[in-house]
Amino acid sequence: MHYKKSIIGIAATATAIIVGCQVTHQIVKSQGTAQGKHGEVQVETTFKDGHIVAIDVLKQKENKVLAGAVFKDVKQAIIDNNSIEVDGIAGATVTSKALKEAVGKSVEAAGVTLVAVASAKKNEALTPAEYTYDVVIIGSGGAGFSAGLEAMAAGRSAVIIEKMPIIGGNSLISGAEMNVAGSWVQKNMGVTDSKELFISDTLKGGDFKGDPEMVKTMVDNAVDAAEWLRDYVKVEFYPDQLFQFGGHSVKRALIPKGHTGAEVISKFSIKAEEVGLPIHTNTKAEKLIQDQTGRIVGVEATHNGKTVTYYAKRGVVIATGGFSSNMEMRKKYNPELDERYGSTGHSGGTGDGIVMAEKIHAAAKNMGYIQSYPICSPTSGAIALIADSRFFGAVLINQKGERFVEELERRDVISQAILAQPGRYTYVLWNQAIEDVAHTVEMHQGELKEFTKDGLMYKVDTLEEAAKVFNIPEDKLLSTIKDVNRYAATGKDEAFNHRSGLVDLSKGPYWILKATPSVHHTMGGLAVDIRTRVLDEQGKVIPGLFAAGEVTGLTHGTNRLGGNAYTDIIVFGRIAGQEAAK
């Protein structure tokens, strides 16, 4: 059903503002439906005298954090302007478009002619020109929220300022898996692990260019950070599932409910409201403020074109993320990663915190170390989370029907291997036996619809059909999968030494997805010590300035292992909040 109309109230006068209705003061309700990113968005719109007076969202399956901003701000803008010709939310364009289209269809169904109104303007005089807090945090991803909550827990006042209209950054749109050695889930599943092995994997994964002290600090604090998320922030993790990302010796990545960062960021938002931690969105930090001694004492920002100053009595925390979406910055430090590559990151990941800190002579390190993620959408560049089946036995196949790399290799190794294949793409192939364990199709129905619509993904009953849909040589694909099944039976991958063990692919149904690499994570950033204090170009601490998360540049070396980002941002975000509050 796309259209539905009902008249629920009639008054006495009769002027034709509402086309097809006999009287002016009828209250009309009608429904409209449009396709969102993760399913249909259905609304019921209420009209009176040619005006939209209410919009109720009846059905939607969108990312709950992104949708929260759209269904609040865009909805209100439509009502205020009495028009669907309003701006959407950056970072949630598909959901914004779906809401506007659904309302538009409800207008059409009602036969209403909307009365033109003057453009609604917000009363900016209500926004103060100055604020004073103990701690000011720039960025509302996992590191920023962790810092803010820890500062509040220490009894200090704090605020998070965020340049985007929605919170979460890359922490929201990631899978949000978090590596922990010695977690309760590993114990539940009987997985043997150690901090020493985790440290070794991480250092090796970054070609031993990561700072050992930073890595050790991250690993040593990982269990406590995960339990803090579980017990204090109330993030739900699956009790009997773990990911083993490429480069890790064992399964150690905790998986949040829903397999995305929406679970974490939504719980962070709830906790922030609970403890009184304010979040100022649409507020872009422009400049760090120093006193005569060189101490950082605040941040100059802009909000809707107006300068707003945030004074920090104790410290400023930079948690602005990396620069994967800043094309010029990418090319400056790694010319190879030009316009040919998409980005998995959100549009706000443009390196602002690094640039801002460099202006007060903070040191930036390892800026040329930029990671690509191997399995992404060829059209949007976004990570194909549905292909996390790779961590449960899905295989990578080239256009010739051959495997060409170990599926659990490091991200950079797999990415380079894919780019060396015909067409610079790969296919990810898995079957029902893998899906029964991985649940990636079940968890990412929005991606399934999107990729299917774009001709990038198919569900088929046989390997012959899988070959046919992408014009892969059938005999070669069948031969390759025959080898995979033999390796699965013996437990030894003779071709690429799959470290977790392959899975039998003899029975369907099957899913096959076409994918390419995209720029994903920038390992370089601000130089900090293990207390997250930002260092200047001479290696000295800049008083009052702290940084955590992807904006920093010493932990991961040349390559960040999967699942280490969340460990990094939560561990060091908490430390930054604690240190800034002192």
Coordinates of C-alpha atoms in Angstrom, one line a residue:
M1 CA 0.0 0.0 0.0
H2 CA 1.4 3.4 -1.1
Y3 CA -1.5 5.7 -0.6
K4 CA -4.3 6.0 1.9
K5 CA -6.6 8.9 2.7
S6 CA -9.2 9.5 5.4
I7 CA -11.2 12.6 6.5
I8 CA -11.7 12.8 10.2
G9 CA -13.2 16.2 10.9
I10 CA -15.4 18.6 8.9
A11 CA -16.2 22.3 9.6
A12 CA -18.8 24.5 8.1
T13 CA -17.1 26.7 5.5
A14 CA -16.3 25.7 2.0
T15 CA -13.3 27.3 0.2
A16 CA -11.2 25.2 -2.1
I17 CA -7.8 25.0 -0.6
I18 CA -7.9 21.2 -0.6
V19 CA -8.3 19.8 -4.0
G20 CA -11.0 17.2 -4.2
C21 CA -12.4 18.1 -0.8
Q22 CA -15.6 20.2 -0.3
V23 CA -14.6 22.3 2.7
T24 CA -11.7 24.3 4.0
H25 CA -11.4 23.1 7.6
Q26 CA -11.3 19.4 7.0
I27 CA -8.6 17.6 8.9
V28 CA -7.3 15.1 6.4
K29 CA -5.0 12.2 7.2
S30 CA -3.2 10.3 4.4
Q31 CA -0.4 7.8 4.1
G32 CA 2.6 7.4 1.8
T33 CA 5.4 4.9 1.5
A34 CA 8.9 5.2 0.0
Q35 CA 12.0 3.0 -0.1
G36 CA 14.6 3.8 2.5
K37 CA 18.1 2.3 2.9
H38 CA 17.0 -0.6 5.0
G39 CA 13.3 -1.0 4.0
E40 CA 10.1 0.8 3.4
V41 CA 9.4 4.1 5.2
Q42 CA 5.7 4.6 5.8
V43 CA 4.2 7.9 7.1
E44 CA 0.8 9.2 8.0
T45 CA 0.5 13.0 7.4
T46 CA -2.1 15.2 8.9
F47 CA -3.3 18.3 7.0
K48 CA -5.5 21.2 7.9
D49 CA -6.3 24.3 5.8
G50 CA -3.6 23.5 3.3
H51 CA -0.9 23.0 6.0
I52 CA 1.0 19.9 7.2
V53 CA 0.3 19.9 10.9
A54 CA 1.7 16.5 11.8
I55 CA 3.8 13.6 10.4
D56 CA 3.8 10.2 12.1
V57 CA 6.3 7.6 11.0
L58 CA 4.3 4.3 11.0
K59 CA 7.0 2.0 9.7
Q60 CA 10.7 2.1 9.2
K61 CA 13.8 -0.1 9.6
E62 CA 16.5 2.5 9.2
N63 CA 19.6 2.9 11.3
K64 CA 18.1 4.1 14.6
V65 CA 20.7 6.8 15.2
L66 CA 20.6 8.2 11.7
A67 CA 16.8 7.8 11.5
G68 CA 16.5 9.6 14.8
A69 CA 18.0 12.8 13.3
V70 CA 16.0 12.5 10.1
F71 CA 12.6 11.8 11.7
K72 CA 13.1 14.7 14.1
D73 CA 14.9 17.4 12.2
V74 CA 13.8 16.8 8.6
K75 CA 10.3 16.0 9.7
Q76 CA 10.1 19.3 11.6
A77 CA 11.6 21.2 8.7
I78 CA 8.8 19.8 6.4
I79 CA 6.2 21.0 8.9
D80 CA 7.8 24.4 9.5
N81 CA 8.2 25.1 5.7
N82 CA 4.9 23.3 4.7
S83 CA 7.0 21.7 1.9
I84 CA 9.1 18.6 1.2
E85 CA 11.6 20.9 -0.5
V86 CA 13.9 21.0 2.5
D87 CA 17.4 20.0 3.2
G88 CA 18.1 16.4 4.2
I89 CA 20.6 15.2 6.8
A90 CA 24.2 14.8 5.5
G91 CA 25.2 11.2 6.1
A92 CA 21.6 10.1 6.0
T93 CA 20.7 11.1 2.5
V94 CA 18.8 8.0 1.6
T95 CA 16.7 8.0 4.7
S96 CA 16.1 11.8 4.3
K97 CA 15.0 11.3 0.7
A98 CA 12.7 8.4 1.7
L99 CA 10.9 10.5 4.3
K100 CA 10.4 13.4 1.9
E101 CA 9.1 11.1 -0.8
A102 CA 6.7 9.3 1.6
V103 CA 5.3 12.6 2.7
G104 CA 5.1 13.7 -0.9
K105 CA 3.0 10.7 -1.7
S106 CA 0.8 11.3 1.2
V107 CA 0.2 14.9 -0.1
E108 CA -0.7 13.4 -3.5
A109 CA -3.0 10.8 -1.9
A110 CA -4.8 13.5 0.1
G111 CA -5.3 15.7 -3.0
V112 CA -4.0 18.6 -0.9
T113 CA -2.7 21.9 -2.3
L114 CA -0.1 23.1 0.2
V115 CA -0.3 26.8 1.1
A116 CA 3.0 28.6 0.5
V117 CA 4.6 29.9 3.7
A118 CA 7.6 32.1 4.5
S119 CA 10.8 30.1 5.0
A120 CA 11.1 29.1 8.6
K121 CA 14.1 30.5 10.3
K122 CA 15.5 29.4 13.6
N123 CA 16.0 31.9 16.4
E124 CA 19.8 32.0 16.5
A125 CA 19.7 34.6 19.3
L126 CA 18.9 31.7 21.6
T127 CA 22.4 30.2 21.0
P128 CA 24.9 31.6 23.5
A129 CA 28.1 33.1 22.2
E130 CA 30.1 31.5 25.0
Y131 CA 30.1 28.4 27.1
T132 CA 32.4 27.3 29.9
Y133 CA 32.9 23.7 30.9
D134 CA 35.6 21.7 32.7
V135 CA 36.2 19.5 29.6
V136 CA 35.3 20.2 26.0
I137 CA 35.3 17.2 23.6
I138 CA 35.4 17.6 19.8
G139 CA 33.7 14.7 18.0
S140 CA 30.8 12.5 19.0
G141 CA 32.1 9.0 17.9
G142 CA 33.1 6.3 20.3
A143 CA 36.2 8.1 21.5
G144 CA 34.3 11.3 22.1
F145 CA 31.5 9.7 24.0
S146 CA 33.9 7.7 26.1
A147 CA 35.8 10.8 27.0
G148 CA 32.7 12.8 27.9
L149 CA 31.2 10.1 30.1
E150 CA 34.5 9.5 32.0
A151 CA 34.8 13.3 32.6
M152 CA 31.3 13.4 33.9
A153 CA 32.0 10.3 36.1
A154 CA 34.9 12.2 37.6
G155 CA 32.6 14.9 38.7
R156 CA 33.5 17.4 36.0
S157 CA 31.2 19.3 33.6
A158 CA 31.7 18.4 30.0
V159 CA 30.3 19.0 26.5
I160 CA 30.6 17.2 23.2
I161 CA 30.6 19.4 20.1
E162 CA 29.9 17.8 16.7
K163 CA 30.1 19.4 13.3
M164 CA 27.7 17.0 11.6
P165 CA 23.9 17.1 12.2
I166 CA 24.0 13.5 13.4
I167 CA 26.2 11.9 16.1
G168 CA 28.4 8.8 15.8
G169 CA 30.8 9.4 12.9
N170 CA 32.5 6.3 11.7
S171 CA 31.7 4.6 15.0
L172 CA 28.1 4.6 14.0
I173 CA 28.4 3.1 10.5
S174 CA 31.1 0.5 11.3
G175 CA 30.4 -3.1 12.3
A176 CA 31.7 -2.1 15.8
E177 CA 33.3 -5.4 16.6
M178 CA 35.8 -5.0 19.4
N179 CA 38.9 -7.1 20.0
V180 CA 39.5 -8.2 23.5
A181 CA 41.9 -10.9 24.9
G182 CA 40.3 -12.6 27.8
S183 CA 36.7 -11.5 27.4
W184 CA 33.7 -13.2 29.0
V185 CA 32.6 -14.4 25.5
Q186 CA 36.0 -16.1 24.8
K187 CA 35.5 -17.9 28.2
N188 CA 32.0 -18.9 27.3
M189 CA 33.2 -20.3 23.9
G190 CA 36.3 -22.0 25.3
V191 CA 38.7 -19.8 23.2
T192 CA 42.2 -19.6 24.5
D193 CA 43.9 -16.2 24.1
S194 CA 46.4 -14.0 25.9
K195 CA 47.3 -10.3 26.0
E196 CA 50.8 -11.3 24.8
L197 CA 49.3 -12.9 21.7
F198 CA 47.0 -9.9 21.0
I199 CA 49.9 -7.5 21.3
S200 CA 52.0 -9.7 19.0
D201 CA 49.3 -9.9 16.4
T202 CA 48.7 -6.1 16.5
L203 CA 52.4 -5.2 16.2
K204 CA 53.0 -7.7 13.4
G205 CA 49.8 -6.5 11.6
G206 CA 51.3 -3.0 11.5
D207 CA 54.7 -4.2 10.3
F208 CA 56.1 -3.3 13.7
K209 CA 55.7 0.4 13.1
G210 CA 53.1 0.8 15.8
D211 CA 54.3 2.2 19.2
P212 CA 54.7 -0.8 21.5
E213 CA 53.7 1.2 24.6
M214 CA 50.5 2.4 22.9
V215 CA 49.6 -1.1 21.8
K216 CA 50.3 -2.6 25.2
T217 CA 48.1 0.1 26.8
M218 CA 45.3 -0.7 24.4
V219 CA 45.5 -4.4 25.0
D220 CA 45.9 -4.2 28.8
N221 CA 42.8 -2.0 29.1
A222 CA 40.6 -3.8 26.6
V223 CA 38.7 -6.2 29.0
D224 CA 37.9 -3.3 31.4
A225 CA 36.7 -1.1 28.5
A226 CA 34.5 -3.9 27.1
E227 CA 33.0 -4.6 30.5
W228 CA 32.4 -0.8 31.0
L229 CA 30.5 -0.8 27.7
R230 CA 28.5 -3.8 28.7
D231 CA 27.8 -2.9 32.3
Y232 CA 27.8 1.0 32.4
V233 CA 26.8 2.0 28.9
K234 CA 24.5 -1.1 28.6
V235 CA 25.7 -2.2 25.1
E236 CA 24.5 -5.6 24.3
F237 CA 27.1 -8.1 22.9
Y238 CA 26.3 -11.5 21.6
P239 CA 27.3 -14.0 24.3
D240 CA 28.2 -16.8 22.0
Q241 CA 29.7 -15.2 18.8
L242 CA 33.1 -13.8 18.0
F243 CA 34.8 -12.6 14.8
Q244 CA 38.3 -13.5 13.8
F245 CA 39.5 -10.7 11.6
G246 CA 42.4 -11.0 9.3
G247 CA 45.8 -11.0 11.0
H248 CA 44.5 -12.3 14.4
S249 CA 45.5 -15.7 15.7
V250 CA 42.2 -16.5 17.4
K251 CA 38.6 -15.3 17.5
R252 CA 38.6 -12.3 19.9
A253 CA 36.3 -9.6 18.5
L254 CA 33.1 -9.0 20.5
I255 CA 30.0 -8.4 18.3
P256 CA 27.4 -5.8 19.3
K257 CA 23.7 -6.6 18.8
G258 CA 22.7 -6.0 15.2
H259 CA 26.3 -6.2 14.0
T260 CA 26.7 -2.4 13.6
G261 CA 27.7 0.6 15.6
A262 CA 24.1 1.7 15.9
E263 CA 23.8 -0.4 19.1
V264 CA 26.8 1.3 20.7
I265 CA 26.1 4.9 19.6
S266 CA 22.4 4.7 20.6
K267 CA 23.4 3.4 24.0
F268 CA 26.0 6.1 24.3
S269 CA 23.4 8.7 23.5
I270 CA 21.0 7.3 26.1
K271 CA 23.7 7.3 28.8
A272 CA 24.8 10.9 27.9
E273 CA 21.2 12.1 28.4
E274 CA 21.0 10.1 31.6
V275 CA 24.1 11.8 33.1
G276 CA 23.5 15.2 31.7
L277 CA 26.2 15.3 29.1
P278 CA 25.2 17.8 26.4
I279 CA 25.9 17.2 22.7
H280 CA 25.9 20.3 20.4
T281 CA 25.5 19.2 16.8
N282 CA 26.0 21.3 13.7
T283 CA 28.9 22.9 15.6
K284 CA 32.2 22.9 13.8
A285 CA 35.4 23.4 15.8
E286 CA 37.6 25.9 14.0
K287 CA 40.5 26.8 16.3
L288 CA 42.1 25.8 19.5
I289 CA 42.5 28.6 22.0
Q290 CA 45.8 29.0 23.9
D291 CA 46.6 31.2 26.9
Q292 CA 49.8 33.1 27.3
T293 CA 51.6 30.0 28.7
G294 CA 50.7 27.9 25.7
R295 CA 48.0 25.9 27.5
I296 CA 44.9 25.0 25.6
V297 CA 42.0 26.7 27.3
G298 CA 39.2 26.3 24.8
V299 CA 37.8 25.9 21.3
E300 CA 36.4 28.5 18.9
A301 CA 33.6 27.0 16.8
T302 CA 30.9 28.0 14.4
H303 CA 27.2 27.1 14.6
N304 CA 24.9 28.1 11.7
G305 CA 27.4 30.8 10.7
K306 CA 27.7 32.2 14.2
T307 CA 31.0 32.0 16.2
V308 CA 30.6 30.2 19.5
T309 CA 33.5 30.0 22.0
Y310 CA 33.8 27.0 24.4
Y311 CA 36.1 27.6 27.3
A312 CA 37.7 24.6 28.9
K313 CA 38.8 25.0 32.5
R314 CA 40.7 21.6 32.6
G315 CA 41.2 20.2 29.1
V316 CA 40.1 19.8 25.5
V317 CA 39.9 16.3 23.9
I318 CA 40.2 16.0 20.1
A319 CA 38.2 13.0 18.9
T320 CA 37.4 14.0 15.4
G321 CA 38.5 10.8 13.6
G322 CA 40.6 10.4 10.5
F323 CA 40.7 11.9 7.0
S324 CA 39.5 9.1 4.7
S325 CA 36.9 11.4 3.2
N326 CA 39.3 14.3 2.5
M327 CA 40.5 13.6 -1.1
E328 CA 43.2 16.3 -1.1
M329 CA 44.6 15.3 2.2
R330 CA 44.6 11.6 1.1
K331 CA 46.5 12.5 -2.1
K332 CA 48.9 14.7 -0.3
Y333 CA 50.1 11.9 1.9
N334 CA 49.5 8.9 -0.4
P335 CA 49.0 9.9 -4.1
E336 CA 48.0 6.4 -5.0
L337 CA 44.6 6.8 -3.1
D338 CA 43.0 9.3 -5.5
E339 CA 39.6 9.6 -7.1
R340 CA 39.7 6.0 -8.3
Y341 CA 39.0 4.9 -4.7
G342 CA 35.8 5.4 -2.8
S343 CA 35.7 5.9 1.0
T344 CA 34.0 3.7 3.6
G345 CA 34.0 6.7 6.0
H346 CA 31.3 9.2 6.8
S347 CA 31.4 12.5 4.9
G348 CA 32.6 14.4 8.0
G349 CA 35.9 12.4 8.2
T350 CA 38.0 15.2 6.8
G351 CA 41.0 15.5 9.2
D352 CA 39.8 18.7 10.9
G353 CA 41.3 17.8 14.3
I354 CA 44.7 17.1 12.8
V355 CA 44.8 20.3 10.8
M356 CA 43.6 22.4 13.8
A357 CA 46.2 20.9 16.1
E358 CA 49.0 21.3 13.6
K359 CA 48.4 25.0 13.6
I360 CA 49.5 25.1 17.3
H361 CA 52.5 23.0 16.4
A362 CA 51.2 19.6 17.4
A363 CA 53.1 16.8 15.8
A364 CA 51.5 14.5 13.2
K365 CA 53.0 11.1 12.5
N366 CA 52.7 8.3 10.0
M367 CA 50.3 10.3 7.8
G368 CA 51.1 8.2 4.7
Y369 CA 49.8 5.0 6.3
I370 CA 46.3 4.8 4.8
Q371 CA 44.4 1.6 4.8
S372 CA 41.9 0.3 2.2
Y373 CA 39.1 -2.1 3.2
P374 CA 38.9 -5.0 0.7
I375 CA 35.2 -5.8 0.5
C376 CA 33.1 -2.7 -0.4
S377 CA 30.4 -1.6 -2.7
P378 CA 31.7 -0.8 -6.2
T379 CA 29.0 1.9 -6.5
S380 CA 28.9 3.7 -3.1
G381 CA 32.3 2.7 -1.7
A382 CA 30.7 1.7 1.6
I383 CA 31.8 -1.4 3.5
A384 CA 29.7 -4.5 2.6
L385 CA 28.9 -5.6 6.1
I386 CA 26.9 -8.5 4.6
A387 CA 30.1 -10.0 3.4
D388 CA 31.4 -10.4 7.0
S389 CA 30.5 -14.0 6.1
R390 CA 34.2 -14.0 5.1
F391 CA 35.1 -14.3 8.8
F392 CA 33.1 -17.6 8.9
G393 CA 34.3 -19.3 5.8
A394 CA 33.1 -17.3 2.7
V395 CA 35.7 -17.5 -0.1
L396 CA 37.1 -14.8 -2.5
I397 CA 36.9 -15.7 -6.2
N398 CA 38.2 -13.7 -9.1
Q399 CA 36.6 -13.4 -12.6
K400 CA 38.5 -16.5 -13.7
G401 CA 36.7 -18.5 -10.9
E402 CA 39.9 -18.9 -8.9
R403 CA 40.8 -18.2 -5.2
F404 CA 43.8 -15.8 -5.1
V405 CA 44.5 -14.9 -1.5
E406 CA 43.8 -16.1 2.0
E407 CA 40.4 -14.7 3.1
L408 CA 41.7 -13.9 6.6
E409 CA 44.8 -12.1 5.5
R410 CA 45.4 -8.5 6.5
R411 CA 43.1 -5.9 4.9
D412 CA 45.9 -4.2 3.0
V413 CA 47.2 -7.6 1.7
I414 CA 43.7 -8.6 0.5
S415 CA 43.1 -5.2 -1.0
Q416 CA 46.3 -5.3 -3.0
A417 CA 45.5 -8.8 -4.1
I418 CA 42.1 -7.8 -5.4
L419 CA 43.5 -4.8 -7.3
A420 CA 45.9 -7.2 -9.0
Q421 CA 42.9 -9.3 -10.4
P422 CA 41.2 -8.9 -13.7
G423 CA 38.9 -5.9 -13.4
R424 CA 40.3 -5.0 -9.9
Y425 CA 37.3 -6.6 -8.1
T426 CA 36.4 -9.9 -6.4
Y427 CA 33.4 -12.0 -5.7
V428 CA 32.5 -13.2 -2.2
L429 CA 30.8 -16.6 -2.2
W430 CA 29.2 -18.4 0.7
N431 CA 26.4 -20.9 1.4
Q432 CA 23.6 -21.5 3.8
A433 CA 25.9 -23.5 6.2
I434 CA 28.0 -20.4 6.6
E435 CA 25.0 -18.1 6.9
D436 CA 23.6 -20.3 9.7
V437 CA 26.6 -19.3 11.7
A438 CA 27.4 -15.8 10.5
H439 CA 23.8 -14.4 10.1
T440 CA 25.1 -11.6 7.9
V441 CA 22.3 -11.8 5.4
E442 CA 19.8 -11.9 8.2
M443 CA 21.4 -8.9 9.9
H444 CA 21.9 -6.7 6.8
Q445 CA 18.6 -6.9 4.9
G446 CA 19.0 -3.3 3.7
E447 CA 22.3 -4.1 2.1
L448 CA 20.8 -7.2 0.5
K449 CA 18.1 -5.2 -1.1
E450 CA 20.5 -2.5 -2.3
F451 CA 23.1 -4.8 -3.7
T452 CA 20.4 -7.0 -5.4
K453 CA 18.8 -4.0 -7.0
D454 CA 22.2 -2.8 -8.3
G455 CA 23.0 -6.2 -9.8
L456 CA 25.9 -6.7 -7.4
M457 CA 24.5 -9.6 -5.4
Y458 CA 22.5 -12.7 -6.1
K459 CA 21.1 -15.7 -4.2
V460 CA 21.2 -18.8 -6.2
D461 CA 20.5 -22.5 -5.7
T462 CA 23.6 -23.9 -7.4
L463 CA 27.2 -23.1 -8.2
E464 CA 26.4 -23.3 -11.9
E465 CA 23.9 -20.5 -11.4
A466 CA 26.5 -18.5 -9.4
A467 CA 28.9 -18.8 -12.3
K468 CA 26.2 -17.8 -14.8
V469 CA 25.0 -14.6 -13.1
F470 CA 28.5 -13.1 -13.2
N471 CA 29.8 -14.8 -16.4
I472 CA 32.5 -16.8 -14.4
P473 CA 33.8 -19.9 -16.2
E474 CA 31.7 -22.7 -14.7
D475 CA 34.2 -25.5 -14.9
K476 CA 36.8 -23.4 -13.2
L477 CA 34.5 -22.3 -10.4
L478 CA 33.4 -25.9 -9.8
S479 CA 37.0 -27.0 -9.7
T480 CA 37.9 -24.3 -7.2
I481 CA 35.0 -25.1 -4.9
K482 CA 35.8 -28.9 -5.1
D483 CA 39.3 -28.0 -3.8
V484 CA 37.8 -25.9 -1.0
N485 CA 35.6 -28.8 0.0
R486 CA 38.5 -31.1 0.1
Y487 CA 40.5 -28.6 2.2
A488 CA 37.5 -28.2 4.6
A489 CA 37.4 -32.0 5.0
T490 CA 41.1 -32.4 5.8
G491 CA 41.4 -29.2 7.8
K492 CA 44.4 -28.0 5.7
D493 CA 44.1 -25.3 3.1
E494 CA 46.8 -26.4 0.7
A495 CA 46.4 -23.3 -1.5
F496 CA 46.5 -20.4 1.0
N497 CA 46.6 -21.9 4.5
H498 CA 43.3 -20.4 5.7
R499 CA 44.1 -19.9 9.4
S500 CA 40.6 -20.6 10.7
G501 CA 39.8 -23.5 8.4
L502 CA 37.5 -23.5 5.4
V503 CA 33.9 -24.6 5.3
D504 CA 32.3 -27.2 3.0
L505 CA 30.5 -25.4 0.1
S506 CA 29.0 -28.4 -1.5
K507 CA 25.4 -27.6 -0.6
G508 CA 23.4 -24.5 -1.5
P509 CA 21.7 -22.1 -1.5
Y510 CA 24.5 -19.7 -2.2
W511 CA 25.0 -15.9 -2.1
I512 CA 27.6 -14.3 -4.3
L513 CA 28.6 -10.6 -4.1
K514 CA 30.8 -8.4 -6.3
A515 CA 33.1 -6.1 -4.3
T516 CA 36.1 -3.7 -4.6
P517 CA 38.4 -2.1 -2.1
S518 CA 37.8 1.4 -0.7
V519 CA 39.8 3.8 1.5
H520 CA 38.9 2.9 5.0
H521 CA 41.2 3.9 7.9
T522 CA 44.0 6.5 8.2
M523 CA 46.5 5.2 10.6
G524 CA 48.5 8.4 10.8
G525 CA 47.5 11.4 13.0
L526 CA 48.4 13.3 16.1
A527 CA 51.3 12.1 18.3
V528 CA 50.2 11.3 21.8
D529 CA 51.6 9.5 24.8
I530 CA 49.9 6.7 26.7
R531 CA 48.0 9.2 28.7
T532 CA 46.6 10.6 25.4
R533 CA 48.4 14.0 25.9
V534 CA 49.1 15.6 22.6
L535 CA 52.8 16.1 21.8
D536 CA 54.3 19.1 19.9
E537 CA 56.9 18.9 17.2
Q538 CA 59.7 18.7 19.8
G539 CA 58.0 15.8 21.6
K540 CA 56.8 17.9 24.5
V541 CA 53.3 17.7 26.0
I542 CA 50.9 20.5 25.0
P543 CA 49.2 21.4 28.3
G544 CA 45.5 21.0 28.3
L545 CA 45.2 19.1 25.0
F546 CA 44.3 15.4 24.6
A547 CA 43.4 13.2 21.7
A548 CA 41.9 9.7 21.1
G549 CA 40.8 7.5 18.3
E550 CA 41.5 7.7 14.6
V551 CA 42.7 11.2 14.9
T552 CA 45.9 9.9 16.6
G553 CA 48.8 8.3 14.7
L554 CA 51.0 6.0 16.8
T555 CA 49.1 2.8 17.6
H556 CA 48.5 0.9 14.5
G557 CA 51.6 1.3 12.4
T558 CA 51.2 0.7 8.7
N559 CA 48.0 -1.3 8.9
R560 CA 45.1 -1.5 11.5
L561 CA 43.9 -5.0 12.1
G562 CA 40.1 -5.4 11.9
G563 CA 38.3 -5.0 15.3
N564 CA 41.1 -2.9 16.7
A565 CA 39.5 0.4 16.0
Y566 CA 36.8 0.0 18.6
T567 CA 39.3 -1.2 21.2
D568 CA 41.4 1.8 20.4
I569 CA 38.6 4.4 20.6
I570 CA 37.0 3.1 23.8
V571 CA 40.3 2.5 25.7
F572 CA 41.9 5.8 24.8
G573 CA 38.7 7.7 24.8
R574 CA 38.2 6.7 28.4
I575 CA 41.8 7.6 29.3
A576 CA 41.4 11.0 27.6
G577 CA 38.3 11.8 29.6
Q578 CA 39.9 10.8 32.8
E579 CA 43.1 12.7 32.1
A580 CA 41.4 15.9 30.9
A581 CA 39.2 15.8 34.1
K582 CA 42.2 16.0 36.5

